[in-house]
């Protein structure tokens, strides 16, 4: 079982992490990444319920759930945590102090919403539970528990498995189903699973319904805009070759991850999908990468982000990078520079 951490990152044991978060004498706001997916949602839910069983005030701030997550919640009639959301807004209005727990994300600089940035800025301490590669910023007081497992909920399950409340938590059918969905979703239906993944599933299926959750996730229908984006991504692709490795580069406005996955299914070994983003008055170039080769995309993107002044990270075979556009440099020039640098690193990695 892999328990790697990033170089220079403080390593804490499950016991140390739990002691620190339970010693927090303020309410704890649990914050998933923007466009929260099933894994972020289930991880947040698991930890919220654990903290409440320990007598803590804990609230999930689910601001912008992804379409996939909204469909999943609706299909299984799961919690939306709307009361938690309202409570957090009230806390912010009353300038109440709080601790923050980030789940399924470690770099708070990647948040684009000014509301969420404000939430991060005003927190007294940040706790992190995550499974992605990438450097953790150190501008704020941070306690992180990060293991590079296929899903964040597996990291959370490991944290809690020796606690007396654990058996009670996973007996909750709705929560068990959410956790099963998270593992299925983030492991691509076990294709990226590790041995430990099956242990967690074996415990969850005692009370959850694996068959039902599997069917709900497998029978999803893609919306028309996403289908159009996937077709446009294929139409616009540029095909490159390094040895026997086929690399596609394409540009699209949205659904970058879906397009990158689609290009792999068409035969690419590595797919790079570029998009231009604008948040408030700032412009960014975002590149999503996917790989079927044994190339650490997250390490490549993290290294490049550091040199270009952006943020990047993810998993070995699925990662993303976001670089701000300099006022002097045109977007097109920046796109060319980013792709050129990625290809240069890939060439060295593949040779």
mmCIF file of C-alpha atoms in Angstrom:
data_model
loop_
_atom_site.group_PDB
_atom_site.id
_atom_site.type_symbol
_atom_site.label_atom_id
_atom_site.label_comp_id
_atom_site.label_asym_id
_atom_site.label_seq_id
_atom_site.Cartn_x
_atom_site.Cartn_y
_atom_site.Cartn_z
ATOM 1 C CA UNK A 1 0.000 0.000 0.000
ATOM 2 C CA UNK A 2 1.560 3.285 -1.130
ATOM 3 C CA UNK A 3 1.970 6.005 1.468
ATOM 4 C CA UNK A 4 4.096 8.493 -0.440
ATOM 5 C CA UNK A 5 4.068 12.190 0.402
ATOM 6 C CA UNK A 6 5.574 15.135 -1.442
ATOM 7 C CA UNK A 7 9.141 16.099 -0.653
ATOM 8 C CA UNK A 8 9.390 18.688 2.169
ATOM 9 C CA UNK A 9 5.786 17.958 3.178
ATOM 10 C CA UNK A 10 5.174 17.325 6.864
ATOM 11 C CA UNK A 11 4.100 13.741 7.432
ATOM 12 C CA UNK A 12 1.453 13.205 10.105
ATOM 13 C CA UNK A 13 -0.052 9.939 11.266
ATOM 14 C CA UNK A 14 -3.816 9.402 11.255
ATOM 15 C CA UNK A 15 -3.783 9.784 15.041
ATOM 16 C CA UNK A 16 -1.885 13.097 14.871
ATOM 17 C CA UNK A 17 -4.180 14.490 12.169
ATOM 18 C CA UNK A 18 -7.335 13.555 14.076
ATOM 19 C CA UNK A 19 -5.973 14.925 17.350
ATOM 20 C CA UNK A 20 -5.280 18.279 15.724
ATOM 21 C CA UNK A 21 -8.644 18.642 14.007
ATOM 22 C CA UNK A 22 -10.539 17.464 17.098
ATOM 23 C CA UNK A 23 -8.635 19.996 19.204
ATOM 24 C CA UNK A 24 -9.993 22.804 17.032
ATOM 25 C CA UNK A 25 -12.207 24.842 19.390
ATOM 26 C CA UNK A 26 -14.128 26.531 16.575
ATOM 27 C CA UNK A 27 -16.760 25.321 14.074
ATOM 28 C CA UNK A 28 -15.273 23.375 11.161
ATOM 29 C CA UNK A 29 -16.304 24.222 7.602
ATOM 30 C CA UNK A 30 -15.716 21.341 5.189
ATOM 31 C CA UNK A 31 -14.935 22.604 1.706
ATOM 32 C CA UNK A 32 -14.737 20.360 -1.388
ATOM 33 C CA UNK A 33 -13.170 21.639 -4.604
ATOM 34 C CA UNK A 34 -15.264 23.686 -7.032
ATOM 35 C CA UNK A 35 -17.540 21.637 -9.290
ATOM 36 C CA UNK A 36 -17.412 19.019 -6.545
ATOM 37 C CA UNK A 37 -17.524 15.431 -7.794
ATOM 38 C CA UNK A 38 -18.824 12.307 -6.061
ATOM 39 C CA UNK A 39 -15.497 11.627 -4.329
ATOM 40 C CA UNK A 40 -15.259 15.122 -2.833
ATOM 41 C CA UNK A 41 -18.906 14.944 -1.740
ATOM 42 C CA UNK A 42 -18.626 11.526 -0.076
ATOM 43 C CA UNK A 43 -15.357 12.419 1.666
ATOM 44 C CA UNK A 44 -16.886 15.621 3.041
ATOM 45 C CA UNK A 45 -19.987 13.742 4.217
ATOM 46 C CA UNK A 46 -17.976 11.007 5.958
ATOM 47 C CA UNK A 47 -15.868 13.507 7.879
ATOM 48 C CA UNK A 48 -18.823 15.754 8.718
ATOM 49 C CA UNK A 49 -20.655 12.858 10.347
ATOM 50 C CA UNK A 50 -17.536 11.714 12.199
ATOM 51 C CA UNK A 51 -16.878 15.186 13.594
ATOM 52 C CA UNK A 52 -20.503 15.519 14.690
ATOM 53 C CA UNK A 53 -20.329 12.180 16.502
ATOM 54 C CA UNK A 54 -17.336 13.628 18.362
ATOM 55 C CA UNK A 55 -19.404 16.637 19.406
ATOM 56 C CA UNK A 56 -17.910 19.109 16.926
ATOM 57 C CA UNK A 57 -19.838 21.698 14.939
ATOM 58 C CA UNK A 58 -19.140 20.738 11.316
ATOM 59 C CA UNK A 59 -20.761 22.032 8.132
ATOM 60 C CA UNK A 60 -20.290 21.188 4.448
ATOM 61 C CA UNK A 61 -20.106 24.130 2.060
ATOM 62 C CA UNK A 62 -21.245 22.552 -1.217
ATOM 63 C CA UNK A 63 -21.292 25.623 -3.434
ATOM 64 C CA UNK A 64 -21.082 24.308 -6.992
ATOM 65 C CA UNK A 65 -21.673 20.551 -7.344
ATOM 66 C CA UNK A 66 -20.885 19.077 -10.750
ATOM 67 C CA UNK A 67 -23.666 17.886 -13.033
ATOM 68 C CA UNK A 68 -22.560 14.297 -12.421
ATOM 69 C CA UNK A 69 -22.829 14.759 -8.658
ATOM 70 C CA UNK A 70 -26.242 16.434 -8.894
ATOM 71 C CA UNK A 71 -27.548 13.498 -10.931
ATOM 72 C CA UNK A 72 -26.056 11.013 -8.465
ATOM 73 C CA UNK A 73 -27.656 12.767 -5.485
ATOM 74 C CA UNK A 74 -31.021 12.893 -7.250
ATOM 75 C CA UNK A 75 -30.914 9.243 -8.353
ATOM 76 C CA UNK A 76 -30.198 7.989 -4.822
ATOM 77 C CA UNK A 77 -32.139 10.730 -3.016
ATOM 78 C CA UNK A 78 -29.056 11.728 -1.006
ATOM 79 C CA UNK A 79 -28.415 14.774 1.153
ATOM 80 C CA UNK A 80 -27.690 18.149 -0.457
ATOM 81 C CA UNK A 81 -26.500 19.761 2.797
ATOM 82 C CA UNK A 82 -28.459 22.935 2.029
ATOM 83 C CA UNK A 83 -28.897 23.657 5.762
ATOM 84 C CA UNK A 84 -25.123 23.455 6.195
ATOM 85 C CA UNK A 85 -24.671 25.862 3.284
ATOM 86 C CA UNK A 86 -27.042 28.401 4.863
ATOM 87 C CA UNK A 87 -25.311 28.035 8.233
ATOM 88 C CA UNK A 88 -21.919 28.786 6.684
ATOM 89 C CA UNK A 89 -23.294 31.905 4.992
ATOM 90 C CA UNK A 90 -24.639 33.071 8.347
ATOM 91 C CA UNK A 91 -21.260 32.434 9.983
ATOM 92 C CA UNK A 92 -19.595 34.591 7.339
ATOM 93 C CA UNK A 93 -22.130 37.392 7.819
ATOM 94 C CA UNK A 94 -21.530 37.359 11.562
ATOM 95 C CA UNK A 95 -17.727 37.127 11.057
ATOM 96 C CA UNK A 96 -17.627 34.019 13.254
ATOM 97 C CA UNK A 97 -14.212 32.347 13.491
ATOM 98 C CA UNK A 98 -13.832 28.845 12.061
ATOM 99 C CA UNK A 99 -11.398 26.137 11.006
ATOM 100 C CA UNK A 100 -11.416 24.907 7.413
ATOM 101 C CA UNK A 101 -11.136 21.341 6.124
ATOM 102 C CA UNK A 102 -10.361 21.018 2.404
ATOM 103 C CA UNK A 103 -11.279 17.664 0.857
ATOM 104 C CA UNK A 104 -10.133 16.291 -2.510
ATOM 105 C CA UNK A 105 -8.008 19.409 -3.076
ATOM 106 C CA UNK A 106 -4.754 20.593 -1.518
ATOM 107 C CA UNK A 107 -3.919 23.842 -3.331
ATOM 108 C CA UNK A 108 -6.381 26.525 -2.224
ATOM 109 C CA UNK A 109 -4.949 28.878 -4.870
ATOM 110 C CA UNK A 110 -6.908 26.888 -7.461
ATOM 111 C CA UNK A 111 -10.233 28.233 -6.216
ATOM 112 C CA UNK A 112 -11.642 30.783 -8.656
ATOM 113 C CA UNK A 113 -14.760 31.960 -6.791
ATOM 114 C CA UNK A 114 -14.135 35.171 -4.848
ATOM 115 C CA UNK A 115 -16.619 33.920 -2.234
ATOM 116 C CA UNK A 116 -14.594 30.743 -1.647
ATOM 117 C CA UNK A 117 -11.283 32.604 -1.730
ATOM 118 C CA UNK A 118 -12.677 34.814 1.025
ATOM 119 C CA UNK A 119 -13.696 31.697 2.962
ATOM 120 C CA UNK A 120 -10.133 30.376 2.738
ATOM 121 C CA UNK A 121 -8.543 33.717 3.592
ATOM 122 C CA UNK A 122 -10.545 34.185 6.810
ATOM 123 C CA UNK A 123 -9.967 30.682 8.201
ATOM 124 C CA UNK A 124 -7.771 30.396 11.294
ATOM 125 C CA UNK A 125 -6.237 27.070 10.189
ATOM 126 C CA UNK A 126 -6.605 24.787 7.167
ATOM 127 C CA UNK A 127 -6.792 20.989 7.382
ATOM 128 C CA UNK A 128 -6.423 18.962 4.183
ATOM 129 C CA UNK A 129 -7.488 15.446 3.160
ATOM 130 C CA UNK A 130 -6.443 14.705 -0.411
ATOM 131 C CA UNK A 131 -5.009 12.162 -2.847
ATOM 132 C CA UNK A 132 -3.511 14.396 -5.575
ATOM 133 C CA UNK A 133 0.088 15.176 -6.487
ATOM 134 C CA UNK A 134 1.261 18.796 -6.316
ATOM 135 C CA UNK A 135 2.852 21.227 -3.879
ATOM 136 C CA UNK A 136 0.828 22.484 -0.922
ATOM 137 C CA UNK A 137 1.108 26.279 -0.504
ATOM 138 C CA UNK A 138 2.456 27.318 2.872
ATOM 139 C CA UNK A 139 1.177 30.877 3.230
ATOM 140 C CA UNK A 140 -1.321 29.740 5.871
ATOM 141 C CA UNK A 141 -1.219 27.396 8.859
ATOM 142 C CA UNK A 142 -1.857 23.944 7.373
ATOM 143 C CA UNK A 143 -2.193 20.385 8.649
ATOM 144 C CA UNK A 144 -2.406 17.918 5.753
ATOM 145 C CA UNK A 145 -3.030 14.194 5.510
ATOM 146 C CA UNK A 146 -2.351 13.141 1.945
ATOM 147 C CA UNK A 147 -1.905 9.683 0.477
ATOM 148 C CA UNK A 148 -1.807 8.951 -3.234
ATOM 149 C CA UNK A 149 -4.679 6.509 -3.310
ATOM 150 C CA UNK A 150 -7.167 6.275 -6.183
ATOM 151 C CA UNK A 151 -9.743 8.379 -4.300
ATOM 152 C CA UNK A 152 -9.893 10.881 -1.456
ATOM 153 C CA UNK A 153 -12.565 8.885 0.338
ATOM 154 C CA UNK A 154 -10.060 6.020 0.677
ATOM 155 C CA UNK A 155 -7.720 8.453 2.448
ATOM 156 C CA UNK A 156 -10.576 9.467 4.765
ATOM 157 C CA UNK A 157 -11.568 5.835 5.386
ATOM 158 C CA UNK A 158 -7.968 5.045 6.354
ATOM 159 C CA UNK A 159 -7.953 7.986 8.760
ATOM 160 C CA UNK A 160 -11.072 6.765 10.541
ATOM 161 C CA UNK A 161 -10.882 2.965 10.332
ATOM 162 C CA UNK A 162 -9.454 2.563 13.856
ATOM 163 C CA UNK A 163 -11.877 5.005 15.479
ATOM 164 C CA UNK A 164 -14.762 3.669 17.582
ATOM 165 C CA UNK A 165 -17.308 5.541 15.418
ATOM 166 C CA UNK A 166 -16.155 3.927 12.168
ATOM 167 C CA UNK A 167 -18.420 0.859 12.257
ATOM 168 C CA UNK A 168 -21.425 3.062 13.006
ATOM 169 C CA UNK A 169 -20.617 5.416 10.125
ATOM 170 C CA UNK A 170 -20.299 2.801 7.394
ATOM 171 C CA UNK A 171 -23.522 1.133 8.575
ATOM 172 C CA UNK A 172 -25.392 4.217 7.357
ATOM 173 C CA UNK A 173 -26.778 2.993 4.039
ATOM 174 C CA UNK A 174 -26.929 6.381 2.274
ATOM 175 C CA UNK A 175 -23.379 7.266 3.304
ATOM 176 C CA UNK A 176 -22.130 3.794 2.334
ATOM 177 C CA UNK A 177 -23.711 4.208 -1.111
ATOM 178 C CA UNK A 178 -22.087 7.629 -1.529
ATOM 179 C CA UNK A 179 -18.678 6.160 -0.623
ATOM 180 C CA UNK A 180 -19.165 3.223 -3.001
ATOM 181 C CA UNK A 181 -20.045 5.716 -5.751
ATOM 182 C CA UNK A 182 -16.953 7.774 -4.955
ATOM 183 C CA UNK A 183 -14.652 4.764 -5.275
ATOM 184 C CA UNK A 184 -16.299 3.535 -8.481
ATOM 185 C CA UNK A 185 -16.144 7.033 -9.976
ATOM 186 C CA UNK A 186 -12.543 7.856 -9.093
ATOM 187 C CA UNK A 187 -11.114 4.407 -9.882
ATOM 188 C CA UNK A 188 -12.931 4.308 -13.235
ATOM 189 C CA UNK A 189 -14.879 1.254 -12.083
ATOM 190 C CA UNK A 190 -11.823 -0.363 -10.435
ATOM 191 C CA UNK A 191 -9.484 0.007 -13.444
ATOM 192 C CA UNK A 192 -7.213 2.231 -11.311
ATOM 193 C CA UNK A 193 -7.866 0.456 -8.018
ATOM 194 C CA UNK A 194 -5.168 -0.557 -5.539
ATOM 195 C CA UNK A 195 -5.384 -3.687 -3.331
ATOM 196 C CA UNK A 196 -6.596 -1.567 -0.411
ATOM 197 C CA UNK A 197 -9.499 -0.298 -2.533
ATOM 198 C CA UNK A 198 -11.140 -3.723 -2.501
ATOM 199 C CA UNK A 199 -10.836 -3.950 1.271
ATOM 200 C CA UNK A 200 -12.794 -0.708 1.634
ATOM 201 C CA UNK A 201 -15.411 -1.861 -0.879
ATOM 202 C CA UNK A 202 -15.800 -5.189 0.942
ATOM 203 C CA UNK A 203 -16.665 -3.266 4.126
ATOM 204 C CA UNK A 204 -18.993 -0.775 2.434
ATOM 205 C CA UNK A 205 -21.064 -3.353 0.524
ATOM 206 C CA UNK A 206 -22.152 -4.917 3.833
ATOM 207 C CA UNK A 207 -24.597 -2.011 4.130
ATOM 208 C CA UNK A 208 -24.454 -0.291 0.745
ATOM 209 C CA UNK A 209 -25.845 -1.435 -2.595
ATOM 210 C CA UNK A 210 -22.953 -1.895 -5.037
ATOM 211 C CA UNK A 211 -25.166 -3.127 -7.874
ATOM 212 C CA UNK A 212 -27.544 -0.161 -7.636
ATOM 213 C CA UNK A 213 -24.758 2.429 -7.451
ATOM 214 C CA UNK A 214 -22.879 0.762 -10.316
ATOM 215 C CA UNK A 215 -25.981 0.837 -12.527
ATOM 216 C CA UNK A 216 -26.682 4.500 -11.757
ATOM 217 C CA UNK A 217 -23.140 5.541 -12.676
ATOM 218 C CA UNK A 218 -22.910 3.320 -15.752
ATOM 219 C CA UNK A 219 -26.244 4.378 -17.210
ATOM 220 C CA UNK A 220 -25.506 8.110 -17.211
ATOM 221 C CA UNK A 221 -26.409 10.036 -20.354
ATOM 222 C CA UNK A 222 -24.116 12.791 -21.568
ATOM 223 C CA UNK A 223 -25.752 16.171 -22.142
ATOM 224 C CA UNK A 224 -25.801 17.585 -25.685
ATOM 225 C CA UNK A 225 -23.187 20.347 -24.963
ATOM 226 C CA UNK A 226 -20.733 17.743 -23.654
ATOM 227 C CA UNK A 227 -21.251 15.494 -26.669
ATOM 228 C CA UNK A 228 -20.672 18.465 -28.993
ATOM 229 C CA UNK A 229 -17.490 19.395 -27.087
ATOM 230 C CA UNK A 230 -16.126 15.849 -27.437
ATOM 231 C CA UNK A 231 -16.768 15.878 -31.185
ATOM 232 C CA UNK A 232 -15.203 19.339 -31.593
ATOM 233 C CA UNK A 233 -12.188 18.206 -29.589
ATOM 234 C CA UNK A 234 -11.668 15.330 -32.016
ATOM 235 C CA UNK A 235 -12.237 17.605 -35.009
ATOM 236 C CA UNK A 236 -9.619 20.127 -33.864
ATOM 237 C CA UNK A 237 -6.915 17.747 -32.683
ATOM 238 C CA UNK A 238 -3.292 17.934 -33.737
ATOM 239 C CA UNK A 239 -1.536 14.554 -33.812
ATOM 240 C CA UNK A 240 2.096 14.244 -32.708
ATOM 241 C CA UNK A 241 4.335 11.213 -32.346
ATOM 242 C CA UNK A 242 7.247 10.538 -29.992
ATOM 243 C CA UNK A 243 8.638 7.109 -30.846
ATOM 244 C CA UNK A 244 5.580 4.857 -30.794
ATOM 245 C CA UNK A 245 3.649 7.175 -28.483
ATOM 246 C CA UNK A 246 0.734 9.072 -30.044
ATOM 247 C CA UNK A 247 0.028 12.471 -28.498
ATOM 248 C CA UNK A 248 -3.005 14.591 -29.343
ATOM 249 C CA UNK A 249 -3.316 18.321 -28.676
ATOM 250 C CA UNK A 250 -6.720 19.946 -28.980
ATOM 251 C CA UNK A 251 -8.467 23.190 -27.993
ATOM 252 C CA UNK A 252 -11.945 23.494 -26.543
ATOM 253 C CA UNK A 253 -14.012 25.922 -24.469
ATOM 254 C CA UNK A 254 -15.370 23.543 -21.841
ATOM 255 C CA UNK A 255 -15.626 19.874 -20.807
ATOM 256 C CA UNK A 256 -11.847 19.578 -21.045
ATOM 257 C CA UNK A 257 -11.594 16.408 -18.939
ATOM 258 C CA UNK A 258 -14.320 14.671 -20.902
ATOM 259 C CA UNK A 259 -12.660 15.625 -24.201
ATOM 260 C CA UNK A 260 -9.247 14.423 -22.974
ATOM 261 C CA UNK A 261 -10.751 11.069 -21.984
ATOM 262 C CA UNK A 262 -12.535 10.807 -25.335
ATOM 263 C CA UNK A 263 -9.270 11.326 -27.228
ATOM 264 C CA UNK A 264 -7.671 8.466 -25.289
ATOM 265 C CA UNK A 265 -10.581 6.239 -26.231
ATOM 266 C CA UNK A 266 -9.993 7.148 -29.887
ATOM 267 C CA UNK A 267 -6.442 5.798 -29.726
ATOM 268 C CA UNK A 268 -4.199 8.508 -28.262
ATOM 269 C CA UNK A 269 -1.594 7.446 -25.702
ATOM 270 C CA UNK A 270 -1.461 10.940 -24.223
ATOM 271 C CA UNK A 271 -4.048 13.681 -24.733
ATOM 272 C CA UNK A 272 -3.615 17.386 -23.990
ATOM 273 C CA UNK A 273 -6.664 19.659 -24.101
ATOM 274 C CA UNK A 274 -6.200 23.431 -23.959
ATOM 275 C CA UNK A 275 -8.829 25.976 -22.938
ATOM 276 C CA UNK A 276 -8.897 29.702 -22.255
ATOM 277 C CA UNK A 277 -10.495 30.797 -18.988
ATOM 278 C CA UNK A 278 -11.500 34.186 -17.620
ATOM 279 C CA UNK A 279 -12.276 34.695 -13.948
ATOM 280 C CA UNK A 280 -13.197 38.209 -12.877
ATOM 281 C CA UNK A 281 -10.677 40.345 -14.784
ATOM 282 C CA UNK A 282 -7.946 37.684 -14.932
ATOM 283 C CA UNK A 283 -7.236 35.414 -17.894
ATOM 284 C CA UNK A 284 -5.786 31.919 -17.680
ATOM 285 C CA UNK A 285 -4.693 29.096 -19.920
ATOM 286 C CA UNK A 286 -5.773 25.689 -18.665
ATOM 287 C CA UNK A 287 -4.391 22.396 -19.961
ATOM 288 C CA UNK A 288 -5.875 19.039 -18.996
ATOM 289 C CA UNK A 289 -3.719 15.967 -19.588
ATOM 290 C CA UNK A 290 -4.551 12.280 -19.702
ATOM 291 C CA UNK A 291 -2.187 9.362 -20.275
ATOM 292 C CA UNK A 292 -2.255 5.615 -20.813
ATOM 293 C CA UNK A 293 1.543 5.475 -20.601
ATOM 294 C CA UNK A 294 3.582 5.165 -17.420
ATOM 295 C CA UNK A 295 4.277 8.888 -17.351
ATOM 296 C CA UNK A 296 3.626 10.940 -14.218
ATOM 297 C CA UNK A 297 1.470 13.729 -15.653
ATOM 298 C CA UNK A 298 0.942 15.314 -12.231
ATOM 299 C CA UNK A 299 4.693 15.616 -11.621
ATOM 300 C CA UNK A 300 5.174 17.139 -15.092
ATOM 301 C CA UNK A 301 2.367 19.668 -14.643
ATOM 302 C CA UNK A 302 3.403 20.544 -11.093
ATOM 303 C CA UNK A 303 7.000 21.204 -12.192
ATOM 304 C CA UNK A 304 5.886 23.310 -15.148
ATOM 305 C CA UNK A 305 3.394 25.286 -13.058
ATOM 306 C CA UNK A 306 6.174 26.224 -10.675
ATOM 307 C CA UNK A 307 8.377 27.552 -13.486
ATOM 308 C CA UNK A 308 5.534 29.445 -15.211
ATOM 309 C CA UNK A 309 3.932 30.911 -12.095
ATOM 310 C CA UNK A 310 0.735 28.864 -12.147
ATOM 311 C CA UNK A 311 -0.811 25.928 -10.335
ATOM 312 C CA UNK A 312 -0.807 22.313 -11.432
ATOM 313 C CA UNK A 313 -1.116 18.750 -10.203
ATOM 314 C CA UNK A 314 -3.439 15.770 -10.118
ATOM 315 C CA UNK A 315 -2.748 12.069 -10.580
ATOM 316 C CA UNK A 316 -0.064 10.117 -12.424
ATOM 317 C CA UNK A 317 -2.286 9.630 -15.464
ATOM 318 C CA UNK A 318 -4.718 12.528 -15.092
ATOM 319 C CA UNK A 319 -3.606 16.064 -14.310
ATOM 320 C CA UNK A 320 -4.216 19.728 -15.051
ATOM 321 C CA UNK A 321 -2.311 22.988 -15.109
ATOM 322 C CA UNK A 322 -3.557 26.583 -15.004
ATOM 323 C CA UNK A 323 -1.262 29.476 -15.958
ATOM 324 C CA UNK A 324 -2.196 33.175 -15.719
ATOM 325 C CA UNK A 325 -1.837 35.201 -18.926
ATOM 326 C CA UNK A 326 0.726 37.981 -18.614
ATOM 327 C CA UNK A 327 -0.405 41.367 -19.895
ATOM 328 C CA UNK A 328 2.569 41.544 -22.244
ATOM 329 C CA UNK A 329 2.318 38.000 -23.572
ATOM 330 C CA UNK A 330 -0.562 37.045 -25.847
ATOM 331 C CA UNK A 331 -2.730 34.023 -25.047
ATOM 332 C CA UNK A 332 -1.560 32.297 -28.223
ATOM 333 C CA UNK A 333 2.105 32.768 -27.306
ATOM 334 C CA UNK A 334 1.480 31.353 -23.839
ATOM 335 C CA UNK A 335 -0.375 28.334 -25.233
ATOM 336 C CA UNK A 336 2.539 27.598 -27.572
ATOM 337 C CA UNK A 337 5.043 27.941 -24.717
ATOM 338 C CA UNK A 338 3.084 25.647 -22.384
ATOM 339 C CA UNK A 339 2.585 22.925 -25.004
ATOM 340 C CA UNK A 340 6.216 23.196 -26.110
ATOM 341 C CA UNK A 341 7.444 22.731 -22.526
ATOM 342 C CA UNK A 342 5.065 19.825 -21.854
ATOM 343 C CA UNK A 343 6.198 18.054 -25.028
ATOM 344 C CA UNK A 344 9.860 18.638 -24.153
ATOM 345 C CA UNK A 345 9.388 17.029 -20.724
ATOM 346 C CA UNK A 346 7.361 14.185 -22.242
ATOM 347 C CA UNK A 347 10.082 13.499 -24.801
ATOM 348 C CA UNK A 348 12.660 13.137 -22.024
ATOM 349 C CA UNK A 349 10.306 10.951 -19.980
ATOM 350 C CA UNK A 350 9.479 8.671 -22.910
ATOM 351 C CA UNK A 351 13.002 8.310 -24.280
#
